[in-house]
Amino acid sequence: MIIINSFYPQQFEHPQLGPIIGRKRNEHVVQFRIIPYGHVAARFRHATLVSELPPKQRTFTEHGHACPQNEQCMEPFGGPIPGNEKREYDEFFSLDLTIITPGSALKFGNTHKVPVMVYVHGGGFTVGAQYGGPNGPRRRSGKPQRLAFQCVQKFISGFGGDINRITALGESAPSSSLAFHLSYNVPLFDRAILQSGTASAVSPKPLANKDEEYQALLKFCGISVDDPQRLEKLIAVPTDKIVEAATSINKAAFSPLADKSFFPIIPNYLNHAKIISDCSWIAAIVTGDVVFEGCLFAHSIVDVRPEVFYQHVENALGVENANRVLEVYEISRNMNENLFWARLCTLCGDAMFSGKTMSLSAHQFQRG
C-alpha cells in the first residue's frame, strides 16, 4: 500500500456518490475532506444543494478553499498548525464538509449505523477556515448552513451514519446559528449542544438596518447609492475589497436579516428561550458556557478607562444600580487598569453570552 504524507489513500464506494478516495490515518479512522454540499452560481446568489459530485472530483484527501476573509494573527495562539500555514480562498468553492468516520462503518455489507456529530466551527461569523486556525472554519451562516445539514441527512447514511441520530454542536457564533435553526419548522438534526451562544446574542435585524449596511458597503466601494447599475458594479468589485469592507465598515453586518421565510418567529432576548423550548422536532438540547468568552472584546476595550466606564454605567443605570452591578465585578473608578480590562471582559462576556445562556438553561429546566 502506498503511503502519502503519513496517510493511506482509502477508496470507498458510496452508494449515492460513487467511488471516492479519503485519508486512512490508521486502522480505525477514515477522513474525507472537501465533500461539497452547496453550489454558489454567482456572488450574492443563494447556494443550492449539491445532488452529486463533480465528475472529475473523486479524491478527498486534502483541504480545499476557505471563504475569503482577513488573515488571522496566529502568533498569540502559537502559530498555525504545522502543514496548514497557507490558505487558499474562493468565494464560490468554500461550501464543503469534512467527514470523519470509523473504518468499520465503510465495510461492504455493514448494517450497523453509528451516531453522527455535526460540529459547526466558530469564528464570530467572520473568520476561520476548515483548517489551521483556533477559531475553526468559517461556515457561512443561515441558508448555506441549512444546506450542509440537508446534505448530511441525504448522504451520511452512505458513510455509515444514522440519519435518525444526528447531533449538532456549536460554540459561540455557531451556537447562535444552531439556535436560529431551532426556530425553523423543518427538522435539520435530532439533538443540539449549544455552548455560549443563543439566538439573542446576535439578534436578527430588520430590513431597514440591512439597507443601511448595504448603502455603507456601496459607499466604501465607491459606488453611488443612486446608481441604477449599483448592484452590477458591486458584483464586479474585487473580492479583496469586499473582505476589506467587512472589517472597515462599522456595522454589525454579520447579524442575520429578520426574514420571515427563515424565522417564522423573529428571536430576541425576551422570546428566544421559549422558541427553542417550543421546537417540536428536537429531541434533546444541552446548553453550556465558555468561562471567559469576553476576551473576544479585549481589542475593543483596550482604550477604555475605569473612571470613564464607571461614569457611563452610572449615567445608563443610575447610581444605585450601577453600584450594584459594578460591585459584583469588583470594578472601581481608580483601580489598576490591567485588572479593570480583565474584569470588563468578564462583564462583557456575561452580558453577551453567559447571561443569555443561563436564561435559556433556566427556561429549559423549568419546562422539564
PDB file of N, CA, C and O in Angstrom, residues 210-281:
ATOM      1  N   LYS A 210     -30.443  46.522   7.489  1.00  0.00           N
ATOM      2  CA  LYS A 210     -29.639  45.891   6.446  1.00  0.00           C
ATOM      3  C   LYS A 210     -29.472  46.809   5.238  1.00  0.00           C
ATOM      4  O   LYS A 210     -28.449  46.773   4.555  1.00  0.00           O
ATOM      5  N   ASP A 211     -30.470  47.638   4.984  1.00  0.00           N
ATOM      6  CA  ASP A 211     -30.355  48.591   3.885  1.00  0.00           C
ATOM      7  C   ASP A 211     -29.284  49.634   4.196  1.00  0.00           C
ATOM      8  O   ASP A 211     -28.529  50.052   3.306  1.00  0.00           O
ATOM      9  N   GLU A 212     -29.179  50.034   5.456  1.00  0.00           N
ATOM     10  CA  GLU A 212     -28.111  50.955   5.856  1.00  0.00           C
ATOM     11  C   GLU A 212     -26.740  50.316   5.630  1.00  0.00           C
ATOM     12  O   GLU A 212     -25.805  50.975   5.163  1.00  0.00           O
ATOM     13  N   GLU A 213     -26.624  49.045   5.972  1.00  0.00           N
ATOM     14  CA  GLU A 213     -25.361  48.340   5.767  1.00  0.00           C
ATOM     15  C   GLU A 213     -25.030  48.240   4.279  1.00  0.00           C
ATOM     16  O   GLU A 213     -23.871  48.385   3.868  1.00  0.00           O
ATOM     17  N   TYR A 214     -26.048  47.992   3.467  1.00  0.00           N
ATOM     18  CA  TYR A 214     -25.861  47.906   2.018  1.00  0.00           C
ATOM     19  C   TYR A 214     -25.368  49.239   1.459  1.00  0.00           C
ATOM     20  O   TYR A 214     -24.427  49.290   0.655  1.00  0.00           O
ATOM     21  N   GLN A 215     -25.966  50.322   1.916  1.00  0.00           N
ATOM     22  CA  GLN A 215     -25.544  51.639   1.448  1.00  0.00           C
ATOM     23  C   GLN A 215     -24.120  51.958   1.901  1.00  0.00           C
ATOM     24  O   GLN A 215     -23.338  52.562   1.154  1.00  0.00           O
ATOM     25  N   ALA A 216     -23.777  51.538   3.122  1.00  0.00           N
ATOM     26  CA  ALA A 216     -22.412  51.752   3.605  1.00  0.00           C
ATOM     27  C   ALA A 216     -21.413  50.958   2.771  1.00  0.00           C
ATOM     28  O   ALA A 216     -20.305  51.432   2.482  1.00  0.00           O
ATOM     29  N   LEU A 217     -21.795  49.756   2.371  1.00  0.00           N
ATOM     30  CA  LEU A 217     -20.926  48.935   1.526  1.00  0.00           C
ATOM     31  C   LEU A 217     -20.733  49.588   0.159  1.00  0.00           C
ATOM     32  O   LEU A 217     -19.614  49.642  -0.366  1.00  0.00           O
ATOM     33  N   LEU A 218     -21.817  50.090  -0.420  1.00  0.00           N
ATOM     34  CA  LEU A 218     -21.710  50.779  -1.710  1.00  0.00           C
ATOM     35  C   LEU A 218     -20.757  51.970  -1.612  1.00  0.00           C
ATOM     36  O   LEU A 218     -19.878  52.157  -2.466  1.00  0.00           O
ATOM     37  N   LYS A 219     -20.926  52.753  -0.567  1.00  0.00           N
ATOM     38  CA  LYS A 219     -20.079  53.934  -0.390  1.00  0.00           C
ATOM     39  C   LYS A 219     -18.621  53.537  -0.237  1.00  0.00           C
ATOM     40  O   LYS A 219     -17.726  54.165  -0.824  1.00  0.00           O
ATOM     41  N   PHE A 220     -18.361  52.493   0.546  1.00  0.00           N
ATOM     42  CA  PHE A 220     -16.989  52.041   0.758  1.00  0.00           C
ATOM     43  C   PHE A 220     -16.348  51.611  -0.559  1.00  0.00           C
ATOM     44  O   PHE A 220     -15.150  51.814  -0.773  1.00  0.00           O
ATOM     45  N   CYS A 221     -17.149  51.033  -1.433  1.00  0.00           N
ATOM     46  CA  CYS A 221     -16.639  50.544  -2.721  1.00  0.00           C
ATOM     47  C   CYS A 221     -16.677  51.611  -3.810  1.00  0.00           C
ATOM     48  O   CYS A 221     -16.399  51.316  -4.984  1.00  0.00           O
ATOM     49  N   GLY A 222     -17.031  52.850  -3.431  1.00  0.00           N
ATOM     50  CA  GLY A 222     -17.025  53.942  -4.394  1.00  0.00           C
ATOM     51  C   GLY A 222     -18.173  53.907  -5.375  1.00  0.00           C
ATOM     52  O   GLY A 222     -18.044  54.377  -6.516  1.00  0.00           O
ATOM     53  N   ILE A 223     -19.311  53.364  -4.961  1.00  0.00           N
ATOM     54  CA  ILE A 223     -20.476  53.244  -5.835  1.00  0.00           C
ATOM     55  C   ILE A 223     -21.602  54.100  -5.266  1.00  0.00           C
ATOM     56  O   ILE A 223     -21.913  54.022  -4.075  1.00  0.00           O
ATOM     57  N   SER A 224     -22.211  54.910  -6.099  1.00  0.00           N
ATOM     58  CA  SER A 224     -23.300  55.770  -5.655  1.00  0.00           C
ATOM     59  C   SER A 224     -24.538  54.937  -5.332  1.00  0.00           C
ATOM     60  O   SER A 224     -24.887  54.006  -6.064  1.00  0.00           O
ATOM     61  N   VAL A 225     -25.215  55.297  -4.241  1.00  0.00           N
ATOM     62  CA  VAL A 225     -26.434  54.574  -3.865  1.00  0.00           C
ATOM     63  C   VAL A 225     -27.558  54.838  -4.854  1.00  0.00           C
ATOM     64  O   VAL A 225     -28.558  54.107  -4.876  1.00  0.00           O
ATOM     65  N   ASP A 226     -27.417  55.877  -5.675  1.00  0.00           N
ATOM     66  CA  ASP A 226     -28.440  56.209  -6.671  1.00  0.00           C
ATOM     67  C   ASP A 226     -28.113  55.663  -8.055  1.00  0.00           C
ATOM     68  O   ASP A 226     -28.893  55.843  -8.994  1.00  0.00           O
ATOM     69  N   ASP A 227     -26.982  55.013  -8.182  1.00  0.00           N
ATOM     70  CA  ASP A 227     -26.572  54.469  -9.477  1.00  0.00           C
ATOM     71  C   ASP A 227     -27.484  53.301  -9.854  1.00  0.00           C
ATOM     72  O   ASP A 227     -27.582  52.317  -9.115  1.00  0.00           O
ATOM     73  N   PRO A 228     -28.174  53.371 -10.994  1.00  0.00           N
ATOM     74  CA  PRO A 228     -29.064  52.265 -11.381  1.00  0.00           C
ATOM     75  C   PRO A 228     -28.320  50.956 -11.625  1.00  0.00           C
ATOM     76  O   PRO A 228     -28.929  49.888 -11.606  1.00  0.00           O
ATOM     77  N   GLN A 229     -27.004  51.035 -11.829  1.00  0.00           N
ATOM     78  CA  GLN A 229     -26.195  49.836 -12.049  1.00  0.00           C
ATOM     79  C   GLN A 229     -25.403  49.454 -10.791  1.00  0.00           C
ATOM     80  O   GLN A 229     -24.409  48.732 -10.876  1.00  0.00           O
ATOM     81  N   ARG A 230     -25.865  49.935  -9.621  1.00  0.00           N
ATOM     82  CA  ARG A 230     -25.079  49.746  -8.401  1.00  0.00           C
ATOM     83  C   ARG A 230     -24.859  48.269  -8.058  1.00  0.00           C
ATOM     84  O   ARG A 230     -23.765  47.889  -7.637  1.00  0.00           O
ATOM     85  N   LEU A 231     -25.875  47.432  -8.231  1.00  0.00           N
ATOM     86  CA  LEU A 231     -25.707  46.026  -7.891  1.00  0.00           C
ATOM     87  C   LEU A 231     -24.726  45.348  -8.840  1.00  0.00           C
ATOM     88  O   LEU A 231     -23.853  44.584  -8.405  1.00  0.00           O
ATOM     89  N   GLU A 232     -24.856  45.628 -10.127  1.00  0.00           N
ATOM     90  CA  GLU A 232     -23.932  45.041 -11.098  1.00  0.00           C
ATOM     91  C   GLU A 232     -22.495  45.469 -10.811  1.00  0.00           C
ATOM     92  O   GLU A 232     -21.557  44.660 -10.908  1.00  0.00           O
ATOM     93  N   LYS A 233     -22.316  46.738 -10.428  1.00  0.00           N
ATOM     94  CA  LYS A 233     -20.973  47.222 -10.117  1.00  0.00           C
ATOM     95  C   LYS A 233     -20.439  46.577  -8.842  1.00  0.00           C
ATOM     96  O   LYS A 233     -19.247  46.273  -8.741  1.00  0.00           O
ATOM     97  N   LEU A 234     -21.324  46.362  -7.870  1.00  0.00           N
ATOM     98  CA  LEU A 234     -20.894  45.731  -6.619  1.00  0.00           C
ATOM     99  C   LEU A 234     -20.483  44.279  -6.864  1.00  0.00           C
ATOM    100  O   LEU A 234     -19.523  43.787  -6.266  1.00  0.00           O
ATOM    101  N   ILE A 235     -21.189  43.613  -7.742  1.00  0.00           N
ATOM    102  CA  ILE A 235     -20.836  42.235  -8.080  1.00  0.00           C
ATOM    103  C   ILE A 235     -19.453  42.171  -8.717  1.00  0.00           C
ATOM    104  O   ILE A 235     -18.713  41.202  -8.542  1.00  0.00           O
ATOM    105  N   ALA A 236     -19.082  43.243  -9.422  1.00  0.00           N
ATOM    106  CA  ALA A 236     -17.791  43.267 -10.116  1.00  0.00           C
ATOM    107  C   ALA A 236     -16.637  43.731  -9.233  1.00  0.00           C
ATOM    108  O   ALA A 236     -15.479  43.683  -9.652  1.00  0.00           O
ATOM    109  N   VAL A 237     -16.925  44.176  -8.012  1.00  0.00           N
ATOM    110  CA  VAL A 237     -15.867  44.640  -7.107  1.00  0.00           C
ATOM    111  C   VAL A 237     -14.950  43.467  -6.762  1.00  0.00           C
ATOM    112  O   VAL A 237     -15.427  42.362  -6.486  1.00  0.00           O
ATOM    113  N   PRO A 238     -13.632  43.670  -6.770  1.00  0.00           N
ATOM    114  CA  PRO A 238     -12.713  42.577  -6.416  1.00  0.00           C
ATOM    115  C   PRO A 238     -13.011  42.008  -5.029  1.00  0.00           C
ATOM    116  O   PRO A 238     -13.421  42.732  -4.115  1.00  0.00           O
ATOM    117  N   THR A 239     -12.788  40.730  -4.891  1.00  0.00           N
ATOM    118  CA  THR A 239     -13.078  40.050  -3.631  1.00  0.00           C
ATOM    119  C   THR A 239     -12.346  40.687  -2.458  1.00  0.00           C
ATOM    120  O   THR A 239     -12.904  40.848  -1.365  1.00  0.00           O
ATOM    121  N   ASP A 240     -11.090  41.068  -2.664  1.00  0.00           N
ATOM    122  CA  ASP A 240     -10.304  41.657  -1.572  1.00  0.00           C
ATOM    123  C   ASP A 240     -10.947  42.931  -1.039  1.00  0.00           C
ATOM    124  O   ASP A 240     -10.868  43.222   0.161  1.00  0.00           O
ATOM    125  N   LYS A 241     -11.578  43.690  -1.916  1.00  0.00           N
ATOM    126  CA  LYS A 241     -12.234  44.926  -1.494  1.00  0.00           C
ATOM    127  C   LYS A 241     -13.457  44.620  -0.630  1.00  0.00           C
ATOM    128  O   LYS A 241     -13.718  45.313   0.365  1.00  0.00           O
ATOM    129  N   ILE A 242     -14.195  43.589  -0.993  1.00  0.00           N
ATOM    130  CA  ILE A 242     -15.357  43.182  -0.198  1.00  0.00           C
ATOM    131  C   ILE A 242     -14.904  42.715   1.185  1.00  0.00           C
ATOM    132  O   ILE A 242     -15.520  43.037   2.206  1.00  0.00           O
ATOM    133  N   VAL A 243     -13.812  41.962   1.224  1.00  0.00           N
ATOM    134  CA  VAL A 243     -13.273  41.491   2.501  1.00  0.00           C
ATOM    135  C   VAL A 243     -12.841  42.672   3.358  1.00  0.00           C
ATOM    136  O   VAL A 243     -13.103  42.722   4.569  1.00  0.00           O
ATOM    137  N   GLU A 244     -12.181  43.644   2.742  1.00  0.00           N
ATOM    138  CA  GLU A 244     -11.751  44.837   3.475  1.00  0.00           C
ATOM    139  C   GLU A 244     -12.950  45.585   4.037  1.00  0.00           C
ATOM    140  O   GLU A 244     -12.925  46.072   5.173  1.00  0.00           O
ATOM    141  N   ALA A 245     -14.013  45.656   3.257  1.00  0.00           N
ATOM    142  CA  ALA A 245     -15.218  46.359   3.706  1.00  0.00           C
ATOM    143  C   ALA A 245     -15.828  45.694   4.929  1.00  0.00           C
ATOM    144  O   ALA A 245     -16.363  46.366   5.816  1.00  0.00           O
ATOM    145  N   ALA A 246     -15.739  44.362   4.984  1.00  0.00           N
ATOM    146  CA  ALA A 246     -16.365  43.620   6.082  1.00  0.00           C
ATOM    147  C   ALA A 246     -15.802  44.013   7.437  1.00  0.00           C
ATOM    148  O   ALA A 246     -16.498  43.935   8.454  1.00  0.00           O
ATOM    149  N   THR A 247     -14.543  44.442   7.469  1.00  0.00           N
ATOM    150  CA  THR A 247     -13.934  44.829   8.741  1.00  0.00           C
ATOM    151  C   THR A 247     -13.794  46.335   8.893  1.00  0.00           C
ATOM    152  O   THR A 247     -13.516  46.814   9.988  1.00  0.00           O
ATOM    153  N   SER A 248     -13.988  47.075   7.817  1.00  0.00           N
ATOM    154  CA  SER A 248     -13.803  48.527   7.873  1.00  0.00           C
ATOM    155  C   SER A 248     -15.093  49.282   8.145  1.00  0.00           C
ATOM    156  O   SER A 248     -15.079  50.363   8.726  1.00  0.00           O
ATOM    157  N   ILE A 249     -16.208  48.720   7.697  1.00  0.00           N
ATOM    158  CA  ILE A 249     -17.496  49.379   7.915  1.00  0.00           C
ATOM    159  C   ILE A 249     -17.950  49.109   9.341  1.00  0.00           C
ATOM    160  O   ILE A 249     -18.005  47.966   9.783  1.00  0.00           O
ATOM    161  N   ASN A 250     -18.280  50.146  10.064  1.00  0.00           N
ATOM    162  CA  ASN A 250     -18.667  49.994  11.471  1.00  0.00           C
ATOM    163  C   ASN A 250     -20.135  49.595  11.572  1.00  0.00           C
ATOM    164  O   ASN A 250     -20.979  50.328  12.058  1.00  0.00           O
ATOM    165  N   LYS A 251     -20.428  48.418  11.062  1.00  0.00           N
ATOM    166  CA  LYS A 251     -21.787  47.887  11.098  1.00  0.00           C
ATOM    167  C   LYS A 251     -21.731  46.421  11.509  1.00  0.00           C
ATOM    168  O   LYS A 251     -20.771  45.715  11.209  1.00  0.00           O
ATOM    169  N   ALA A 252     -22.776  45.954  12.173  1.00  0.00           N
ATOM    170  CA  ALA A 252     -22.839  44.536  12.548  1.00  0.00           C
ATOM    171  C   ALA A 252     -23.384  43.738  11.368  1.00  0.00           C
ATOM    172  O   ALA A 252     -24.454  43.139  11.417  1.00  0.00           O
ATOM    173  N   ALA A 253     -22.627  43.755  10.272  1.00  0.00           N
ATOM    174  CA  ALA A 253     -23.120  43.161   9.027  1.00  0.00           C
ATOM    175  C   ALA A 253     -23.260  41.652   9.099  1.00  0.00           C
ATOM    176  O   ALA A 253     -23.871  41.045   8.228  1.00  0.00           O
ATOM    177  N   PHE A 254     -22.676  41.039  10.136  1.00  0.00           N
ATOM    178  CA  PHE A 254     -22.776  39.586  10.240  1.00  0.00           C
ATOM    179  C   PHE A 254     -24.080  39.148  10.892  1.00  0.00           C
ATOM    180  O   PHE A 254     -24.385  37.967  10.942  1.00  0.00           O
ATOM    181  N   SER A 255     -24.847  40.085  11.437  1.00  0.00           N
ATOM    182  CA  SER A 255     -26.126  39.710  12.041  1.00  0.00           C
ATOM    183  C   SER A 255     -27.111  39.353  10.938  1.00  0.00           C
ATOM    184  O   SER A 255     -27.099  39.944   9.863  1.00  0.00           O
ATOM    185  N   PRO A 256     -27.982  38.378  11.180  1.00  0.00           N
ATOM    186  CA  PRO A 256     -28.904  37.943  10.120  1.00  0.00           C
ATOM    187  C   PRO A 256     -30.041  38.924   9.897  1.00  0.00           C
ATOM    188  O   PRO A 256     -30.359  39.760  10.749  1.00  0.00           O
ATOM    189  N   LEU A 257     -30.653  38.800   8.745  1.00  0.00           N
ATOM    190  CA  LEU A 257     -31.838  39.581   8.412  1.00  0.00           C
ATOM    191  C   LEU A 257     -33.059  38.936   9.058  1.00  0.00           C
ATOM    192  O   LEU A 257     -33.201  37.711   9.061  1.00  0.00           O
ATOM    193  N   ALA A 258     -33.928  39.756   9.594  1.00  0.00           N
ATOM    194  CA  ALA A 258     -35.173  39.256  10.187  1.00  0.00           C
ATOM    195  C   ALA A 258     -36.139  38.887   9.066  1.00  0.00           C
ATOM    196  O   ALA A 258     -37.123  39.577   8.796  1.00  0.00           O
ATOM    197  N   ASP A 259     -35.835  37.778   8.428  1.00  0.00           N
ATOM    198  CA  ASP A 259     -36.574  37.304   7.260  1.00  0.00           C
ATOM    199  C   ASP A 259     -37.613  36.283   7.719  1.00  0.00           C
ATOM    200  O   ASP A 259     -37.277  35.238   8.272  1.00  0.00           O
ATOM    201  N   LYS A 260     -38.877  36.573   7.479  1.00  0.00           N
ATOM    202  CA  LYS A 260     -39.954  35.691   7.936  1.00  0.00           C
ATOM    203  C   LYS A 260     -39.889  34.310   7.280  1.00  0.00           C
ATOM    204  O   LYS A 260     -40.371  33.327   7.843  1.00  0.00           O
ATOM    205  N   SER A 261     -39.306  34.223   6.086  1.00  0.00           N
ATOM    206  CA  SER A 261     -39.183  32.918   5.445  1.00  0.00           C
ATOM    207  C   SER A 261     -38.130  32.061   6.143  1.00  0.00           C
ATOM    208  O   SER A 261     -38.135  30.839   6.023  1.00  0.00           O
ATOM    209  N   PHE A 262     -37.231  32.709   6.865  1.00  0.00           N
ATOM    210  CA  PHE A 262     -36.188  31.993   7.602  1.00  0.00           C
ATOM    211  C   PHE A 262     -36.560  31.852   9.071  1.00  0.00           C
ATOM    212  O   PHE A 262     -36.332  30.816   9.684  1.00  0.00           O
ATOM    213  N   PHE A 263     -37.131  32.909   9.635  1.00  0.00           N
ATOM    214  CA  PHE A 263     -37.541  32.915  11.042  1.00  0.00           C
ATOM    215  C   PHE A 263     -39.058  33.097  11.117  1.00  0.00           C
ATOM    216  O   PHE A 263     -39.545  34.228  11.049  1.00  0.00           O
ATOM    217  N   PRO A 264     -39.826  32.017  11.239  1.00  0.00           N
ATOM    218  CA  PRO A 264     -41.280  32.179  11.394  1.00  0.00           C
ATOM    219  C   PRO A 264     -41.628  33.106  12.556  1.00  0.00           C
ATOM    220  O   PRO A 264     -42.571  33.886  12.488  1.00  0.00           O
ATOM    221  N   ILE A 265     -40.836  32.999  13.643  1.00  0.00           N
ATOM    222  CA  ILE A 265     -40.928  33.937  14.761  1.00  0.00           C
ATOM    223  C   ILE A 265     -39.538  34.538  14.941  1.00  0.00           C
ATOM    224  O   ILE A 265     -38.561  33.810  15.112  1.00  0.00           O
ATOM    225  N   ILE A 266     -39.437  35.855  14.880  1.00  0.00           N
ATOM    226  CA  ILE A 266     -38.135  36.507  14.975  1.00  0.00           C
ATOM    227  C   ILE A 266     -37.629  36.407  16.417  1.00  0.00           C
ATOM    228  O   ILE A 266     -38.268  36.910  17.344  1.00  0.00           O
ATOM    229  N   PRO A 267     -36.480  35.748  16.651  1.00  0.00           N
ATOM    230  CA  PRO A 267     -35.989  35.602  18.027  1.00  0.00           C
ATOM    231  C   PRO A 267     -35.394  36.896  18.569  1.00  0.00           C
ATOM    232  O   PRO A 267     -34.765  37.663  17.845  1.00  0.00           O
ATOM    233  N   ASN A 268     -35.603  37.132  19.856  1.00  0.00           N
ATOM    234  CA  ASN A 268     -34.989  38.263  20.545  1.00  0.00           C
ATOM    235  C   ASN A 268     -34.725  37.854  21.994  1.00  0.00           C
ATOM    236  O   ASN A 268     -34.945  36.697  22.375  1.00  0.00           O
ATOM    237  N   TYR A 269     -34.272  38.795  22.799  1.00  0.00           N
ATOM    238  CA  TYR A 269     -33.896  38.455  24.175  1.00  0.00           C
ATOM    239  C   TYR A 269     -35.077  37.919  24.976  1.00  0.00           C
ATOM    240  O   TYR A 269     -34.921  37.044  25.828  1.00  0.00           O
ATOM    241  N   LEU A 270     -36.272  38.426  24.706  1.00  0.00           N
ATOM    242  CA  LEU A 270     -37.432  38.061  25.509  1.00  0.00           C
ATOM    243  C   LEU A 270     -38.046  36.722  25.114  1.00  0.00           C
ATOM    244  O   LEU A 270     -38.649  36.048  25.948  1.00  0.00           O
ATOM    245  N   ASN A 271     -37.900  36.325  23.848  1.00  0.00           N
ATOM    246  CA  ASN A 271     -38.617  35.123  23.408  1.00  0.00           C
ATOM    247  C   ASN A 271     -37.724  33.970  22.964  1.00  0.00           C
ATOM    248  O   ASN A 271     -38.224  32.895  22.631  1.00  0.00           O
ATOM    249  N   HIS A 272     -36.393  34.179  22.923  1.00  0.00           N
ATOM    250  CA  HIS A 272     -35.530  33.162  22.322  1.00  0.00           C
ATOM    251  C   HIS A 272     -35.598  31.827  23.061  1.00  0.00           C
ATOM    252  O   HIS A 272     -35.577  30.758  22.437  1.00  0.00           O
ATOM    253  N   ALA A 273     -35.701  31.867  24.384  1.00  0.00           N
ATOM    254  CA  ALA A 273     -35.753  30.619  25.149  1.00  0.00           C
ATOM    255  C   ALA A 273     -37.052  29.862  24.877  1.00  0.00           C
ATOM    256  O   ALA A 273     -37.053  28.632  24.736  1.00  0.00           O
ATOM    257  N   LYS A 274     -38.146  30.586  24.774  1.00  0.00           N
ATOM    258  CA  LYS A 274     -39.436  29.935  24.511  1.00  0.00           C
ATOM    259  C   LYS A 274     -39.468  29.326  23.110  1.00  0.00           C
ATOM    260  O   LYS A 274     -40.016  28.237  22.908  1.00  0.00           O
ATOM    261  N   ILE A 275     -38.882  30.021  22.133  1.00  0.00           N
ATOM    262  CA  ILE A 275     -38.856  29.491  20.765  1.00  0.00           C
ATOM    263  C   ILE A 275     -38.161  28.136  20.730  1.00  0.00           C
ATOM    264  O   ILE A 275     -38.642  27.175  20.119  1.00  0.00           O
ATOM    265  N   ILE A 276     -37.021  28.044  21.414  1.00  0.00           N
ATOM    266  CA  ILE A 276     -36.278  26.784  21.431  1.00  0.00           C
ATOM    267  C   ILE A 276     -37.057  25.713  22.188  1.00  0.00           C
ATOM    268  O   ILE A 276     -37.138  24.556  21.764  1.00  0.00           O
ATOM    269  N   SER A 277     -37.652  26.094  23.302  1.00  0.00           N
ATOM    270  CA  SER A 277     -38.427  25.126  24.084  1.00  0.00           C
ATOM    271  C   SER A 277     -39.629  24.608  23.307  1.00  0.00           C
ATOM    272  O   SER A 277     -40.062  23.470  23.500  1.00  0.00           O
ATOM    273  N   ASP A 278     -40.166  25.439  22.428  1.00  0.00           N
ATOM    274  CA  ASP A 278     -41.352  25.053  21.659  1.00  0.00           C
ATOM    275  C   ASP A 278     -41.012  24.301  20.377  1.00  0.00           C
ATOM    276  O   ASP A 278     -41.924  23.882  19.652  1.00  0.00           O
ATOM    277  N   CYS A 279     -39.731  24.139  20.078  1.00  0.00           N
ATOM    278  CA  CYS A 279     -39.342  23.440  18.853  1.00  0.00           C
ATOM    279  C   CYS A 279     -39.817  21.990  18.931  1.00  0.00           C
ATOM    280  O   CYS A 279     -39.402  21.229  19.815  1.00  0.00           O
ATOM    281  N   SER A 280     -40.658  21.592  18.006  1.00  0.00           N
ATOM    282  CA  SER A 280     -41.306  20.281  18.086  1.00  0.00           C
ATOM    283  C   SER A 280     -40.436  19.141  17.570  1.00  0.00           C
ATOM    284  O   SER A 280     -40.685  17.976  17.892  1.00  0.00           O
ATOM    285  N   TRP A 281     -39.403  19.457  16.783  1.00  0.00           N
ATOM    286  CA  TRP A 281     -38.659  18.380  16.139  1.00  0.00           C
ATOM    287  C   TRP A 281     -37.328  18.048  16.817  1.00  0.00           C
ATOM    288  O   TRP A 281     -36.653  17.108  16.410  1.00  0.00           O
TER     289      TRP A 281
END
